[in-house]
Amino acid sequence: MLLKLAWRNIFRNKRRSLITTSSIIFAVLFAVFMRSLQFGAYGNMLDNIVGSYMGYIQVHNKGFWEEKTIDNSFSVEEIEHLTSSENITYLSPRIEGFALASFKDESKPVALLGLDAATEKEHINLDEKVVEGHYFSAEHKGLLVGKGLRDIMKLKLGDTLVFLGQGYQGSMASGLYPIVGFIDLKTPELNKRTVIMNLDHAQELFALPGLVTTALVGIDGDDWQGAQQEVIAAIDTNALEVMNWQEMLPELQQLISVDKAGGTFVLMILYSIITFSLFGTVLMLTEERSFEFGVLVAIGMGKNKIIQVAILETILMAIAGVIAGLVLAFPIVLYFNINPINLSGQMQEVVEKFGFEALIPTSLDPSIALTHSGIIFLIVLVVNLYTIFKIKSLNPTTAMRK
Amino acid sequence: MIKVTDIHKTYDDGKVQVHALRGVDVEIKEGEFTAIVGPSGSGKTTLLNVIGGLDTPTQGSVSVSGIDIAKLSENELIDFRLNHIGFVFQSYNLIPVLTAKENVEFLMLLQKRDEAERNERTTKLLKAVGLEDQINKKPNEMSGGQQQRVAVARALASKPDFVLADEPTANLDSKSTANLLDIMLKLNEEENITFVFSTHDQRVIDRAKRVITVEDGKILSDVTK
């Protein structure tokens, strides 16, 4: 009966109920879409830079991150035992060096990345980033060149790059390598300066037999903090350093934090408006019906039951608003997940200046919808404190005199 | 059944004190059909409210069916009203979103009576007030007279000890008034239901079996016909 009363009361003032429900629908739609876009953008950044390139955790020779020289290298044998840990799925050894790359009369300083082709293919799908030519194989040995560098140096498949640089302990690093493919690393900055070769070629080029500068640590699940502690506990930290993506890319972490705070501020404004809208409804509902509440108390209906009816009304409107909001938000979020927003003009320049791809896909993380639905219900409960207070303090004779 | 002893009620808004009741003593027995009459501001509604446990006296005691209602807590009073008193208001005050049947059934639902009993009693009461063919109409689809008859049926639904009616005919035309009085008198005579009215409607006063006249918060006369 209480539910029936609450349900029918919603239709007593259809316009007001419609306005209230619409404001909830708008809030849910806007909040879910905005947060999906934000989290999608972060996810994309992390995926492009961290998940598919740097890894969440890296092990280096102590001091490598401060001074990225070939001399700061270590033997991968020192950490091979890590793969026996439960949360560590793989190790991918790399050499990160620098050299001057020349083709015809063009020379550019490039970041030379030597990696284990099979491991990177298996775990971070590096082969899927090849946009022209082939990934490394028995038949295709040579270089994968960032597509940005390709355009700058006007390179083609089969062209040969000449490298000149400094190898291990002051030795000369030089060599000629054919281009077997061009690669899109999803960040314009990386594309403009990265050249990838097989680890053994890089070791040969830099005169680093058996040594690497970096080892990516693959983790099981999302708990990179836990995995980092596990690695720290398992290796000699006097000789090696273990860094997570936030330590390696503090600017990315800061950018995400600042952007999140901005988003939270916008959402706070939105939710303040919704709170006042809902409070307006509750205020009118309570004031308009104080006579009726007085009558109900007079004829013997307990105040708690009246409170239940009044709260049920707003909860039912909130349920309708939240469901409708989510139903409307889902196809939009899904659409932009499949067809990410492609930034253009100034926005594209700004984003690319930070080294990120100017594509923003939305996130399909269900926790976004759950969080914002929860916030709406919390607001409903908070504004209903007024209803509870008014009904609890209601005097039937005073209420019926109004 | 109802025993009011030396009741005083003073309203104090901080500036002015209004003495609505000044030492009222009255006893109403089962089966009475009593009208409390008097001009506006005489204290008749206050007396009715005190008897109905809607207002607490400043001084004195009100005993209803042997219970001193002035000593009950707020929740106990609400429960007491639900189970012992039926109310009929001047403006009908039915629940607008419920049908006639649901309005009558409402108090029985609060009393947690079973469905079969609710259905039987609702049908019987709506038949008694001549509205058996209007059960699915909502208040805004009925005339004032019909709404007041539903209100009477609602007041009786909880099987109260007595019914308090505050100026029940004030908003009704002559025909509806006569019709309502016929129904209430019939219920009083055939089912021994006690009715206590506050009114200044001469048509009600004429048909009341006992008339208590209140003026300036005191009982001026108490006449049993």
XYZ file of C-alpha atoms in Angstrom, chain A residues 1-2 4-5 8-9 12 291-292 294-305 391-392 394-397 400-401, chain B residues 11 49 54-55 74-75 78-79 81-82 85 87 89 91 93 95-99 102 105-107 109-110 112 138 154:
58
model
C 0.000 0.000 0.000
C 2.836 2.407 0.840
C 1.113 2.192 -4.281
C 0.598 5.501 -2.495
C 0.415 7.355 -7.450
C 1.622 10.480 -5.668
C -0.279 13.949 -8.844
C -2.107 19.409 5.578
C -2.460 15.936 4.120
C -1.595 16.165 9.331
C -4.781 14.353 8.310
C -2.928 11.049 7.963
C -1.404 11.400 11.421
C -4.824 12.366 12.802
C -6.561 9.280 11.432
C -3.828 7.004 12.785
C -1.043 6.618 10.257
C 2.344 6.508 11.994
C 4.843 9.212 11.099
C 7.441 6.643 10.072
C 5.036 5.232 7.495
C 7.243 14.941 9.352
C 8.811 14.006 12.670
C 4.602 17.659 12.511
C 1.701 18.558 14.794
C -1.546 17.338 13.200
C -3.747 20.173 14.477
C -4.561 20.905 9.446
C -5.105 24.564 10.356
C -2.671 28.741 23.586
C -9.432 17.828 19.266
C -5.086 15.545 18.550
C -4.408 18.228 21.108
C 2.855 10.561 20.601
C 3.133 7.141 18.964
C -1.474 7.714 16.936
C -2.098 4.021 17.592
C -6.619 7.077 17.317
C -6.200 4.348 14.699
C -11.514 6.833 17.088
C -12.567 10.998 12.215
C -13.459 16.308 8.667
C -13.206 19.155 3.994
C -9.766 14.941 3.522
C -6.456 10.508 0.187
C -6.702 11.964 -3.315
C -4.737 9.248 -5.123
C -6.807 6.386 -3.730
C -10.224 5.209 -4.899
C -8.968 2.041 -1.167
C -9.659 0.014 3.213
C -6.687 2.194 4.142
C -7.065 2.211 7.943
C -4.420 -1.995 6.123
C -2.687 0.053 8.809
C -2.964 -5.197 9.397
C -11.231 8.744 -6.908
C -13.521 5.349 6.292
